[in-house]
Structures are given as structure tokens and as C-alpha cells.
Amino acid sequence: MKGMPLLLCVALAAISAGAHAQAWTPQRNVEIVVGSAPGGSNDRTARFVEQMLREHRLVNTTVTVVNRPGGGGNIYLTYVSQRPPDGHTLMIGTPGLLTGHINGSSPFSHADFTAISSLFNDYTVFAVNSAAPIRGGKDLVERVRKDPKSVAIGFATAIGSFQHVAAALMMKAVGGNPRDLKVVAYKGSAEAITNLLGAHIDLVTTAAGNAAPHVAAGRMRVVAAAAPGRLAGSLADVPTWKEQGVDLVWGGWRAIMAPKGLSPAQVEYWEGVLRKATQVPEWKRDLDKNYWSDEFLPSAQFRKELEKDYADMKAVLTDLGLAKQ
């Protein structure tokens, strides 16, 4: 009986040591891989995440951003897929991972990677030239119902892209056929907006942050936001599609993903670190500046959303005749 306290202490120490051994932290440099060149929105996201991790000492190792542009995103996806699932490689994930697989332009899908967390949402807006006769969402709906070809819609970066899906979903929501739309794909949102300002097209579907400066300057008018609620800043007066009787909410999430096969401990670590990063004041200020919505999703919930988004996009791309998978 006298030995029991000592045995108990030994047992508790063993349990404590085992629990400690199960904890995981990175042991060397961590890469955040981006599928675009420096300067784009995805690159800015990666560099801001790296900045928050470093400045707030949320990780105990160095973190670097690695740019692997080209191949319609396949170069960076291939690179990440070939890295070991050891928790030292992360990547910026976007809806392009889903659309590329559905339309056959990429062999990779969300199932080929580990979903760690969605960081925020970048909602689509529908914008026209400020001199255009389309004054609001109801005007646009009336036009496309009556004559879909009367509205030339521009977007980036290809037929079947995320912003093309946004236009198609609007058409479906108002009872039209998405294939009837007159669409023009541009290399980037800046090119699409330039053509809108030059009156070469009638409408653009783009991220809110791309339209906001032109709205503030009086050159562009946003007729509807595909957001769950009104946006801020120069877009505060823009009604949502739901306010105008159209059931459409559509945004481009930015997420952190990793090679397939991360352990639960690794996922838990990074999910916790990223949650802390999104709670610092600088994060909120950066979201507001870019018209991004604060919608952090942990791994389990994010995986469910990915499945839903994939099904929704496949349905629309099938309607458009663009689904290959």
C-alpha cells in the first residue's frame, strides 16, 4: 500500500509523456505554395498569412511563400501533391481546384489534398458601366429573360471558370438556360473591366474588391452582390441578389490545404494556428480593405462545403455542356 502513490505518480507521468508525444509541431521551414506569380490576390493571401504567422509568433519555424505559376494551376498542384504529408507544405486553395477537375483541364480535385481550413470568402458582384441603361439587378434579369444574347458578359479567366459559373447560376435562378448567355472570357479581371469601361461588353462578374475602386471613381455601377448580406465601403449601397428576389449567393473561398494524408494531429495543429491568425486585428483590417468576408471554416466543416460546392459547380457546368468528369 505504501508503494501505491509512487506507482500512481509513475503511471501519471507515463500518460503525460504519451500525450506530449502525440502533440505535433513543425520542425523545419514550412512552405506556402501559390499557383500564381507574385502580386496576385492568391499570392497576397499567402504572404499575409505568412506575415501573421511570423509577426505573432504563431509557429516555431520559418515560413516561406513559394510561387509555382503556370499550367492553369496544374504546376503548383502537381508540386504539392508530390510533397510528403509531413505538415511542412501548405497551399492556397481556390474554387479553381473544383472547376478545373470538372471541366477536365486538371487531373486534380479537392479529394487529392487535405483540407485544413477556409480562411475567408470573396463574393462575386455583377457590374456594369456607369453609363449603361441597366440600372439594377431587376433590369438585368428582365434583359436576360427577354433576350439573353443582348447582354455580353465578361469574366476571367476562361469559359467554365468560377466567374462564368456565377453568371450561369444567376441565369438558372431566374428560370433561364445558362447556355443562352453571351459570354466573353478574358485573361484576367483587369482586362474584363477595361473592356466594360470601354463599352465593349455590357456586364462583368468579378470579385467585389476588383470593382470597388471603379465604383468609388464613378466609372462603374454594381447592380447586385452575390453575397449573403450587404458589403462595406463604396459597395455599402449595393443590394444583394436575394434582396432583389434572386436566390443567389456565390463567393470564391480562399483556403489552406496540404498534401493528401496529413495526420489528425497535423491538421489539428494547423487549424488552430490559422484560427489564431484570423483573429488578430490586422487580419480583420485586411479583409475589410479587400472586401473579403470573414468566414473561417475548420477542417471538418470545410470538407463538407467542398463536397457541396463541387456538386453545385458540376451541375452548372453540366448544364453548360462543359463538364468532362
Coordinates of C-alpha atoms in Angstrom, one line a residue:
M1 CA 0.0 0.0 0.0
K2 CA 2.9 2.3 0.8
G3 CA 4.1 1.9 -2.8
M4 CA 0.8 2.8 -4.5
P5 CA 1.4 6.6 -4.5
L6 CA 4.7 6.1 -6.2
L7 CA 3.2 3.8 -8.8
L8 CA 0.4 6.2 -9.4
C9 CA 2.9 9.0 -10.0
V10 CA 4.8 6.9 -12.4
A11 CA 1.6 6.0 -14.3
L12 CA 0.5 9.6 -14.5
A13 CA 3.9 10.6 -15.7
A14 CA 3.8 8.0 -18.4
I15 CA 0.3 9.2 -19.5
S16 CA 1.6 12.8 -19.6
A17 CA 4.6 11.8 -21.6
G18 CA 2.5 9.9 -24.1
A19 CA 0.1 12.8 -24.5
H20 CA 3.0 15.1 -25.0
A21 CA 4.5 12.8 -27.6
Q22 CA 1.2 12.8 -29.6
A23 CA 1.4 16.6 -30.0
W24 CA 2.8 17.8 -33.3
T25 CA 4.6 20.9 -34.3
P26 CA 6.7 21.7 -37.5
Q27 CA 10.4 21.1 -37.1
R28 CA 11.7 22.9 -40.2
N29 CA 10.8 25.5 -42.7
V30 CA 7.2 25.5 -43.9
E31 CA 6.3 26.3 -47.5
I32 CA 3.0 28.0 -48.5
V33 CA 2.7 27.2 -52.2
V34 CA 0.8 29.5 -54.6
G35 CA -0.3 28.7 -58.2
S36 CA 0.3 32.3 -59.4
A37 CA 3.1 34.8 -59.8
P38 CA 3.8 37.4 -57.1
G39 CA 1.3 40.2 -56.9
G40 CA -2.0 38.5 -57.5
S41 CA -4.8 38.0 -54.9
N42 CA -3.7 34.4 -54.1
D43 CA -0.1 35.5 -53.6
R44 CA -1.2 38.4 -51.4
T45 CA -3.2 35.9 -49.3
A46 CA -0.2 33.6 -48.9
R47 CA 2.1 36.4 -47.9
F48 CA -0.4 37.9 -45.5
V49 CA -0.8 34.5 -43.8
E50 CA 3.0 34.2 -43.6
Q51 CA 3.2 37.7 -42.1
M52 CA 0.6 36.9 -39.4
L53 CA 2.3 33.6 -38.5
R54 CA 5.7 35.3 -38.3
E55 CA 4.8 38.6 -36.6
H56 CA 2.6 37.0 -34.0
R57 CA 5.0 34.1 -33.4
L58 CA 2.3 31.5 -34.1
V59 CA 4.7 28.9 -35.4
N60 CA 8.2 28.0 -34.1
T61 CA 9.9 27.7 -37.5
T62 CA 10.3 29.8 -40.6
V63 CA 7.6 30.1 -43.2
T64 CA 8.2 30.9 -46.9
V65 CA 5.9 31.6 -49.8
V66 CA 6.7 29.6 -52.9
N67 CA 5.3 30.7 -56.3
R68 CA 4.6 27.9 -58.9
P69 CA 2.6 29.6 -61.6
G70 CA 1.5 28.1 -64.9
G71 CA -0.3 25.2 -66.5
G72 CA -3.7 26.5 -65.4
G73 CA -2.7 25.8 -61.8
N74 CA -1.5 22.3 -62.6
I75 CA 2.1 23.1 -61.9
Y76 CA 1.6 24.0 -58.3
L77 CA -1.0 21.3 -57.7
T78 CA 1.5 18.7 -59.1
Y79 CA 4.2 20.1 -56.9
V80 CA 2.1 20.0 -53.7
S81 CA 0.7 16.5 -54.5
Q82 CA 4.3 15.1 -54.7
R83 CA 5.4 16.6 -51.4
P84 CA 5.3 14.2 -48.3
P85 CA 2.3 14.6 -46.0
D86 CA 4.5 15.7 -43.1
G87 CA 2.8 19.0 -42.3
H88 CA 5.6 21.2 -43.8
T89 CA 3.9 22.0 -47.1
L90 CA 0.7 24.1 -47.3
M91 CA -1.0 25.7 -50.3
I92 CA -3.6 28.3 -51.1
G93 CA -6.7 26.6 -52.4
T94 CA -9.4 28.2 -54.5
P95 CA -12.6 27.1 -56.3
G96 CA -10.4 26.6 -59.4
L97 CA -9.4 23.3 -57.9
L98 CA -13.0 22.2 -58.3
T99 CA -13.9 23.7 -61.7
G100 CA -10.6 22.5 -63.3
H101 CA -11.3 18.9 -62.3
I102 CA -14.9 19.1 -63.5
N103 CA -14.2 20.7 -66.9
G104 CA -11.2 18.3 -67.5
S105 CA -8.5 20.9 -67.5
S106 CA -6.9 19.4 -64.4
P107 CA -6.5 15.8 -63.1
F108 CA -6.6 17.1 -59.5
S109 CA -9.6 17.7 -57.3
H110 CA -10.2 18.5 -53.6
A111 CA -10.0 14.8 -52.9
D112 CA -6.3 14.8 -53.8
F113 CA -5.4 17.1 -50.9
T114 CA -6.0 17.6 -47.2
A115 CA -8.5 20.4 -46.5
I116 CA -7.3 22.3 -43.4
S117 CA -9.4 25.4 -43.2
S118 CA -11.2 28.0 -45.4
L119 CA -9.9 31.5 -44.4
F120 CA -12.4 33.9 -46.0
N121 CA -14.9 34.4 -48.9
D122 CA -14.6 36.7 -51.8
Y123 CA -18.1 37.3 -53.1
T124 CA -18.9 37.9 -56.7
V125 CA -20.5 41.2 -57.9
F126 CA -22.3 41.9 -61.1
A127 CA -21.2 45.3 -62.5
V128 CA -22.0 47.5 -65.5
N129 CA -20.5 50.7 -67.0
S130 CA -21.9 53.7 -65.0
A131 CA -23.5 55.0 -68.3
A132 CA -25.2 51.7 -69.0
P133 CA -29.0 51.5 -69.3
I134 CA -29.0 48.6 -66.8
R135 CA -29.7 50.4 -63.5
G136 CA -30.1 47.4 -61.2
G137 CA -30.4 43.7 -60.8
K138 CA -34.1 43.7 -61.8
D139 CA -33.2 45.4 -65.1
L140 CA -30.5 42.8 -65.8
V141 CA -32.9 40.0 -65.1
E142 CA -35.5 41.5 -67.4
R143 CA -32.9 41.8 -70.2
V144 CA -31.6 38.3 -69.9
R145 CA -35.0 36.7 -69.7
K146 CA -36.2 38.6 -72.8
D147 CA -33.0 38.3 -74.8
P148 CA -30.0 36.6 -73.2
K149 CA -27.8 37.5 -76.2
S150 CA -28.4 41.2 -75.6
V151 CA -26.1 41.2 -72.6
A152 CA -22.4 40.5 -73.3
I153 CA -20.9 39.2 -70.0
G154 CA -17.2 39.3 -69.4
F155 CA -15.1 37.5 -66.8
A156 CA -11.8 35.9 -66.1
T157 CA -10.1 33.6 -66.9
A158 CA -11.8 31.0 -69.1
I159 CA -15.0 29.6 -70.3
G160 CA -16.2 27.4 -67.4
S161 CA -14.4 29.4 -64.8
F162 CA -15.7 30.3 -61.4
Q163 CA -17.0 33.7 -62.5
H164 CA -18.6 32.1 -65.6
V165 CA -20.4 29.8 -63.1
A166 CA -21.6 32.9 -61.2
A167 CA -23.3 34.2 -64.4
A168 CA -24.8 30.8 -65.2
L169 CA -26.2 30.4 -61.6
M170 CA -27.9 33.8 -62.0
M171 CA -29.5 32.7 -65.3
K172 CA -30.6 29.4 -63.7
A173 CA -32.0 31.2 -60.7
V174 CA -34.3 33.4 -62.9
G175 CA -35.5 30.4 -64.9
G176 CA -33.3 30.8 -68.0
N177 CA -30.9 28.4 -69.8
P178 CA -27.2 29.2 -68.9
R179 CA -26.2 28.1 -72.4
D180 CA -28.1 31.0 -73.9
L181 CA -25.9 33.6 -72.3
K182 CA -23.4 35.6 -74.4
V183 CA -20.1 35.3 -72.6
V184 CA -16.6 36.5 -73.2
A185 CA -13.6 35.2 -71.3
Y186 CA -10.6 37.4 -70.6
K187 CA -7.1 36.6 -69.3
G188 CA -7.7 38.5 -66.1
S189 CA -10.4 40.5 -64.3
A190 CA -8.5 43.8 -65.1
E191 CA -8.9 43.1 -68.9
A192 CA -12.6 42.3 -68.5
I193 CA -13.1 45.6 -66.5
T194 CA -11.2 47.6 -69.1
N195 CA -13.5 46.2 -71.8
L196 CA -16.5 47.1 -69.7
L197 CA -15.3 50.6 -69.2
G198 CA -14.8 50.9 -72.9
A199 CA -18.3 49.7 -73.6
H200 CA -17.2 46.7 -75.5
I201 CA -19.2 44.4 -73.1
D202 CA -22.3 45.0 -71.0
L203 CA -21.5 43.3 -67.7
V204 CA -18.7 41.8 -65.7
T205 CA -18.9 39.2 -63.0
T206 CA -15.9 39.7 -60.7
A207 CA -14.7 39.9 -57.1
A208 CA -16.0 42.8 -55.1
G209 CA -12.5 44.2 -54.5
N210 CA -11.9 44.4 -58.2
A211 CA -15.0 46.6 -58.8
A212 CA -14.8 48.8 -55.7
P213 CA -12.2 51.3 -56.9
H214 CA -14.1 51.9 -60.1
V215 CA -17.4 52.3 -58.3
A216 CA -15.8 54.9 -56.0
A217 CA -14.4 56.7 -59.0
G218 CA -17.9 56.8 -60.6
R219 CA -16.9 54.7 -63.6
M220 CA -18.8 51.6 -62.7
R221 CA -22.0 50.6 -61.1
V222 CA -22.6 47.3 -59.3
V223 CA -26.2 46.1 -59.8
A224 CA -26.1 43.2 -57.4
A225 CA -23.8 41.4 -55.0
A226 CA -24.0 37.6 -54.7
A227 CA -23.3 37.9 -51.0
P228 CA -25.4 36.8 -48.0
G229 CA -25.5 40.4 -46.8
R230 CA -24.5 43.8 -48.0
L231 CA -20.8 44.6 -48.4
A232 CA -19.0 47.6 -46.9
G233 CA -17.2 50.7 -48.1
S234 CA -18.1 52.0 -51.6
L235 CA -20.4 49.0 -52.1
A236 CA -22.5 49.5 -49.0
D237 CA -25.5 50.7 -51.0
V238 CA -25.4 47.7 -53.4
P239 CA -28.3 45.4 -52.8
T240 CA -27.7 41.6 -52.7
W241 CA -29.3 39.3 -55.3
K242 CA -31.6 38.0 -52.5
E243 CA -32.9 41.5 -51.8
Q244 CA -33.9 41.7 -55.4
G245 CA -35.7 38.4 -55.4
V246 CA -33.0 36.2 -56.9
D247 CA -31.8 33.2 -54.8
L248 CA -28.0 33.5 -55.5
V249 CA -25.1 33.5 -53.1
W250 CA -21.8 32.9 -54.7
G251 CA -18.2 33.5 -53.4
G252 CA -14.7 32.4 -54.0
W253 CA -13.2 31.0 -50.9
R254 CA -9.5 31.1 -50.1
A255 CA -8.3 28.2 -48.1
I256 CA -5.3 26.5 -46.8
M257 CA -4.8 22.9 -48.0
A258 CA -1.9 20.4 -47.8
P259 CA -0.8 17.2 -49.4
K260 CA -3.1 14.3 -49.0
G261 CA -2.6 12.1 -45.9
L262 CA -1.8 14.6 -43.1
S263 CA -2.3 13.1 -39.7
P264 CA -5.2 14.3 -37.4
A265 CA -2.6 15.9 -35.1
Q266 CA -1.1 17.9 -38.0
V267 CA -4.5 19.0 -39.2
E268 CA -5.4 20.0 -35.7
Y269 CA -2.2 22.0 -35.3
W270 CA -2.6 24.0 -38.5
E271 CA -6.3 24.5 -38.0
G272 CA -5.6 26.0 -34.5
V273 CA -2.7 28.2 -35.8
L274 CA -4.8 29.5 -38.7
R275 CA -7.8 30.3 -36.5
K276 CA -5.5 32.4 -34.3
A277 CA -4.1 34.2 -37.3
T278 CA -7.6 35.1 -38.5
Q279 CA -8.4 36.6 -35.1
V280 CA -5.7 39.3 -34.9
P281 CA -6.8 42.9 -35.7
E282 CA -4.6 43.2 -38.8
W283 CA -6.4 40.3 -40.4
K284 CA -9.8 42.0 -40.0
R285 CA -8.4 45.2 -41.4
D286 CA -7.0 43.4 -44.5
L287 CA -10.3 41.7 -45.1
D288 CA -12.2 45.0 -45.0
K289 CA -9.7 46.6 -47.3
N290 CA -10.2 43.8 -49.9
Y291 CA -14.0 43.4 -49.4
W292 CA -13.4 39.9 -48.2
S293 CA -15.9 38.3 -45.8
D294 CA -14.6 36.8 -42.5
E295 CA -15.9 33.2 -42.8
F296 CA -13.3 30.9 -41.2
L297 CA -14.3 27.2 -41.5
P298 CA -12.5 24.4 -39.6
S299 CA -11.4 21.3 -41.4
A300 CA -14.5 19.1 -40.9
Q301 CA -16.9 21.8 -41.9
F302 CA -14.8 22.9 -44.8
R303 CA -14.7 19.4 -46.2
K304 CA -18.5 19.3 -46.2
E305 CA -18.6 22.7 -48.0
L306 CA -16.2 21.4 -50.6
E307 CA -18.4 18.5 -51.4
K308 CA -21.4 20.8 -51.8
D309 CA -19.5 23.3 -53.9
Y310 CA -18.3 20.5 -56.2
A311 CA -21.8 19.2 -56.7
D312 CA -23.2 22.7 -57.4
M313 CA -20.4 23.5 -59.9
K314 CA -20.7 20.2 -61.6
A315 CA -24.5 20.7 -62.1
V316 CA -24.0 24.1 -63.6
L317 CA -21.1 23.1 -65.8
T318 CA -23.1 20.1 -67.0
D319 CA -25.9 22.5 -67.9
L320 CA -23.3 24.5 -69.9
G321 CA -22.0 21.4 -71.6
L322 CA -18.6 21.9 -70.1
A323 CA -18.4 19.0 -67.5
K324 CA -15.9 16.4 -68.5
Q325 CA -15.7 14.5 -65.2

